[in-house]
PDB file of C-alpha atoms in Angstrom:
ATOM      1  CA  UNK A   1      -0.084  -0.069   0.023  1.00  0.00           C
ATOM      2  CA  UNK A   2       1.297   3.378  -0.817  1.00  0.00           C
ATOM      3  CA  UNK A   3       0.923   6.311   1.820  1.00  0.00           C
ATOM      4  CA  UNK A   4       1.187   9.785   0.573  1.00  0.00           C
ATOM      5  CA  UNK A   5       1.702  12.653   3.288  1.00  0.00           C
ATOM      6  CA  UNK A   6       0.172  15.772   2.156  1.00  0.00           C
ATOM      7  CA  UNK A   7       2.032  18.263   4.093  1.00  0.00           C
ATOM      8  CA  UNK A   8       5.510  17.063   3.091  1.00  0.00           C
ATOM      9  CA  UNK A   9       4.456  15.368  -0.084  1.00  0.00           C
ATOM     10  CA  UNK A  10       6.395  12.374   0.821  1.00  0.00           C
ATOM     11  CA  UNK A  11       5.133   8.906  -0.227  1.00  0.00           C
ATOM     12  CA  UNK A  12       5.920   5.491   1.477  1.00  0.00           C
ATOM     13  CA  UNK A  13       5.089   1.797   1.432  1.00  0.00           C
ATOM     14  CA  UNK A  14       2.935   0.729   4.208  1.00  0.00           C
ATOM     15  CA  UNK A  15       2.076  -2.834   4.963  1.00  0.00           C
ATOM     16  CA  UNK A  16      -2.032  -3.494   5.296  1.00  0.00           C
ATOM     17  CA  UNK A  17      -2.814  -4.481   8.943  1.00  0.00           C
ATOM     18  CA  UNK A  18      -4.612  -7.496   9.643  1.00  0.00           C
ATOM     19  CA  UNK A  19      -6.056  -8.127  13.019  1.00  0.00           C
ATOM     20  CA  UNK A  20      -6.384 -11.517  14.893  1.00  0.00           C
ATOM     21  CA  UNK A  21      -8.720 -12.023  17.408  1.00  0.00           C
ATOM     22  CA  UNK A  22      -8.496 -15.302  19.905  1.00  0.00           C
ATOM     23  CA  UNK A  23     -11.820 -16.837  21.241  1.00  0.00           C
ATOM     24  CA  UNK A  24     -10.863 -18.977  24.253  1.00  0.00           C
ATOM     25  CA  UNK A  25     -14.435 -20.271  24.592  1.00  0.00           C
ATOM     26  CA  UNK A  26     -14.649 -22.402  21.469  1.00  0.00           C
ATOM     27  CA  UNK A  27     -17.288 -25.091  20.755  1.00  0.00           C
ATOM     28  CA  UNK A  28     -14.888 -27.861  21.895  1.00  0.00           C
ATOM     29  CA  UNK A  29     -13.181 -25.873  24.708  1.00  0.00           C
ATOM     30  CA  UNK A  30      -9.873 -27.439  23.742  1.00  0.00           C
ATOM     31  CA  UNK A  31      -8.620 -25.220  21.204  1.00  0.00           C
ATOM     32  CA  UNK A  32      -9.048 -21.545  20.758  1.00  0.00           C
ATOM     33  CA  UNK A  33     -10.469 -20.311  17.554  1.00  0.00           C
ATOM     34  CA  UNK A  34      -9.198 -17.500  15.653  1.00  0.00           C
ATOM     35  CA  UNK A  35     -10.961 -15.010  13.209  1.00  0.00           C
ATOM     36  CA  UNK A  36      -8.844 -12.774  10.931  1.00  0.00           C
ATOM     37  CA  UNK A  37     -10.805  -9.559  10.145  1.00  0.00           C
ATOM     38  CA  UNK A  38      -9.765  -6.505   8.296  1.00  0.00           C
ATOM     39  CA  UNK A  39      -9.091  -3.288  10.168  1.00  0.00           C
ATOM     40  CA  UNK A  40     -12.296  -1.442  11.184  1.00  0.00           C
ATOM     41  CA  UNK A  41     -10.779   1.829  10.518  1.00  0.00           C
ATOM     42  CA  UNK A  42     -11.020   3.696   7.144  1.00  0.00           C
ATOM     43  CA  UNK A  43      -7.982   4.187   5.083  1.00  0.00           C
ATOM     44  CA  UNK A  44      -6.491   7.477   5.750  1.00  0.00           C
ATOM     45  CA  UNK A  45      -6.694  10.309   3.345  1.00  0.00           C
ATOM     46  CA  UNK A  46      -4.236  10.193   0.642  1.00  0.00           C
ATOM     47  CA  UNK A  47      -3.471   6.492   0.538  1.00  0.00           C
ATOM     48  CA  UNK A  48      -3.539   4.590  -2.831  1.00  0.00           C
ATOM     49  CA  UNK A  49      -4.000   0.878  -3.298  1.00  0.00           C
ATOM     50  CA  UNK A  50      -1.249  -0.027  -6.004  1.00  0.00           C
ATOM     51  CA  UNK A  51      -2.345  -2.527  -8.730  1.00  0.00           C
ATOM     52  CA  UNK A  52      -0.154  -5.456  -9.691  1.00  0.00           C
ATOM     53  CA  UNK A  53       0.983  -5.638 -13.265  1.00  0.00           C
ATOM     54  CA  UNK A  54      -0.853  -8.846 -13.917  1.00  0.00           C
ATOM     55  CA  UNK A  55      -4.029  -7.161 -13.228  1.00  0.00           C
ATOM     56  CA  UNK A  56      -3.639  -4.644 -16.144  1.00  0.00           C
ATOM     57  CA  UNK A  57      -4.858  -5.706 -19.562  1.00  0.00           C
ATOM     58  CA  UNK A  58      -4.859  -3.101 -22.202  1.00  0.00           C
ATOM     59  CA  UNK A  59      -1.883  -1.237 -23.527  1.00  0.00           C
ATOM     60  CA  UNK A  60      -3.493   1.936 -22.346  1.00  0.00           C
ATOM     61  CA  UNK A  61      -3.449   0.739 -18.800  1.00  0.00           C
ATOM     62  CA  UNK A  62       0.229  -0.240 -18.960  1.00  0.00           C
ATOM     63  CA  UNK A  63       0.902   3.188 -20.369  1.00  0.00           C
ATOM     64  CA  UNK A  64      -0.905   4.712 -17.601  1.00  0.00           C
ATOM     65  CA  UNK A  65       0.900   2.481 -15.035  1.00  0.00           C
ATOM     66  CA  UNK A  66       4.200   3.420 -16.499  1.00  0.00           C
ATOM     67  CA  UNK A  67       3.042   7.139 -16.360  1.00  0.00           C
ATOM     68  CA  UNK A  68       2.171   7.024 -12.944  1.00  0.00           C
ATOM     69  CA  UNK A  69       5.385   5.347 -11.899  1.00  0.00           C
ATOM     70  CA  UNK A  70       7.544   7.980 -13.775  1.00  0.00           C
ATOM     71  CA  UNK A  71       5.599  10.714 -12.136  1.00  0.00           C
ATOM     72  CA  UNK A  72       6.240   9.040  -8.685  1.00  0.00           C
ATOM     73  CA  UNK A  73       9.804   8.578  -9.437  1.00  0.00           C
ATOM     74  CA  UNK A  74      10.293  12.129 -10.499  1.00  0.00           C
ATOM     75  CA  UNK A  75       8.096  13.463  -7.450  1.00  0.00           C
ATOM     76  CA  UNK A  76      10.476  11.253  -5.440  1.00  0.00           C
ATOM     77  CA  UNK A  77      13.528  12.878  -7.134  1.00  0.00           C
ATOM     78  CA  UNK A  78      12.290  16.419  -6.804  1.00  0.00           C
ATOM     79  CA  UNK A  79      11.886  15.894  -2.983  1.00  0.00           C
ATOM     80  CA  UNK A  80      15.299  14.147  -2.567  1.00  0.00           C
ATOM     81  CA  UNK A  81      16.956  17.017  -4.698  1.00  0.00           C
ATOM     82  CA  UNK A  82      15.163  19.643  -2.548  1.00  0.00           C
ATOM     83  CA  UNK A  83      16.407  17.759   0.815  1.00  0.00           C
ATOM     84  CA  UNK A  84      20.004  17.561  -0.802  1.00  0.00           C
ATOM     85  CA  UNK A  85      20.135  21.597  -1.524  1.00  0.00           C
ATOM     86  CA  UNK A  86      18.659  22.283   2.218  1.00  0.00           C
ATOM     87  CA  UNK A  87      21.581  20.098   3.690  1.00  0.00           C
ATOM     88  CA  UNK A  88      24.159  21.684   1.429  1.00  0.00           C
ATOM     89  CA  UNK A  89      23.115  25.156   2.444  1.00  0.00           C
ATOM     90  CA  UNK A  90      22.907  24.149   6.049  1.00  0.00           C
ATOM     91  CA  UNK A  91      26.599  22.726   5.532  1.00  0.00           C
ATOM     92  CA  UNK A  92      27.700  25.891   3.800  1.00  0.00           C
ATOM     93  CA  UNK A  93      26.404  28.066   6.553  1.00  0.00           C
ATOM     94  CA  UNK A  94      28.138  26.013   8.998  1.00  0.00           C
ATOM     95  CA  UNK A  95      31.395  26.313   7.203  1.00  0.00           C
ATOM     96  CA  UNK A  96      30.966  30.239   6.931  1.00  0.00           C
ATOM     97  CA  UNK A  97      30.646  30.393  10.665  1.00  0.00           C
ATOM     98  CA  UNK A  98      33.583  28.223  11.386  1.00  0.00           C
ATOM     99  CA  UNK A  99      35.580  30.282   8.776  1.00  0.00           C
ATOM    100  CA  UNK A 100      34.534  33.538  10.846  1.00  0.00           C
ATOM    101  CA  UNK A 101      35.539  32.011  14.026  1.00  0.00           C
ATOM    102  CA  UNK A 102      38.949  30.878  12.873  1.00  0.00           C
ATOM    103  CA  UNK A 103      39.344  34.279  11.223  1.00  0.00           C
ATOM    104  CA  UNK A 104      39.011  35.896  14.749  1.00  0.00           C
ATOM    105  CA  UNK A 105      41.217  33.348  16.260  1.00  0.00           C
ATOM    106  CA  UNK A 106      44.117  33.717  13.747  1.00  0.00           C
ATOM    107  CA  UNK A 107      44.004  37.683  14.036  1.00  0.00           C
ATOM    108  CA  UNK A 108      44.189  37.078  17.794  1.00  0.00           C
ATOM    109  CA  UNK A 109      46.857  34.770  17.538  1.00  0.00           C
ATOM    110  CA  UNK A 110      48.817  37.072  15.134  1.00  0.00           C
ATOM    111  CA  UNK A 111      48.475  40.238  17.807  1.00  0.00           C
ATOM    112  CA  UNK A 112      49.757  38.054  20.312  1.00  0.00           C
ATOM    113  CA  UNK A 113      52.892  36.946  18.461  1.00  0.00           C
ATOM    114  CA  UNK A 114      53.456  40.676  17.495  1.00  0.00           C
ATOM    115  CA  UNK A 115      53.499  41.386  21.353  1.00  0.00           C
ATOM    116  CA  UNK A 116      55.818  38.578  22.137  1.00  0.00           C
ATOM    117  CA  UNK A 117      58.082  39.728  19.409  1.00  0.00           C
ATOM    118  CA  UNK A 118      58.155  43.193  20.791  1.00  0.00           C
ATOM    119  CA  UNK A 119      58.703  41.698  24.325  1.00  0.00           C
ATOM    120  CA  UNK A 120      61.478  39.519  23.816  1.00  0.00           C
ATOM    121  CA  UNK A 121      63.449  40.471  20.457  1.00  0.00           C
ATOM    122  CA  UNK A 122      66.469  42.684  21.116  1.00  0.00           C
ATOM    123  CA  UNK A 123      65.924  46.177  20.684  1.00  0.00           C
ATOM    124  CA  UNK A 124      68.186  47.825  18.301  1.00  0.00           C
ATOM    125  CA  UNK A 125      68.139  51.787  18.471  1.00  0.00           C
TER     126      UNK A 125
END
């Protein structure tokens, strides 16, 4: 089952949930009986049931399925590219901050070096 999140436009596969209930008071009393039933809740909005390729019959349906898969792949690729650009921007900001800190540190060290040179170097007049 393919689930799409409307807020983030992300899609992911989700397995259908089957509930298993046990009835300990079976007719014989020896063995518990189990009933498998579908979940009672309705499918969330945005959930699409995927069809298997074997159930498609006409070339038009095959083309529609190929188009749907292509559009899904393109959508996922757009989202991945968007996330990649966001991470890169964050990384560059981090590097810029680090550069600023190192420039300040370097300036302080150069000033300290000059001070120490003035203190310990022999003065020639």
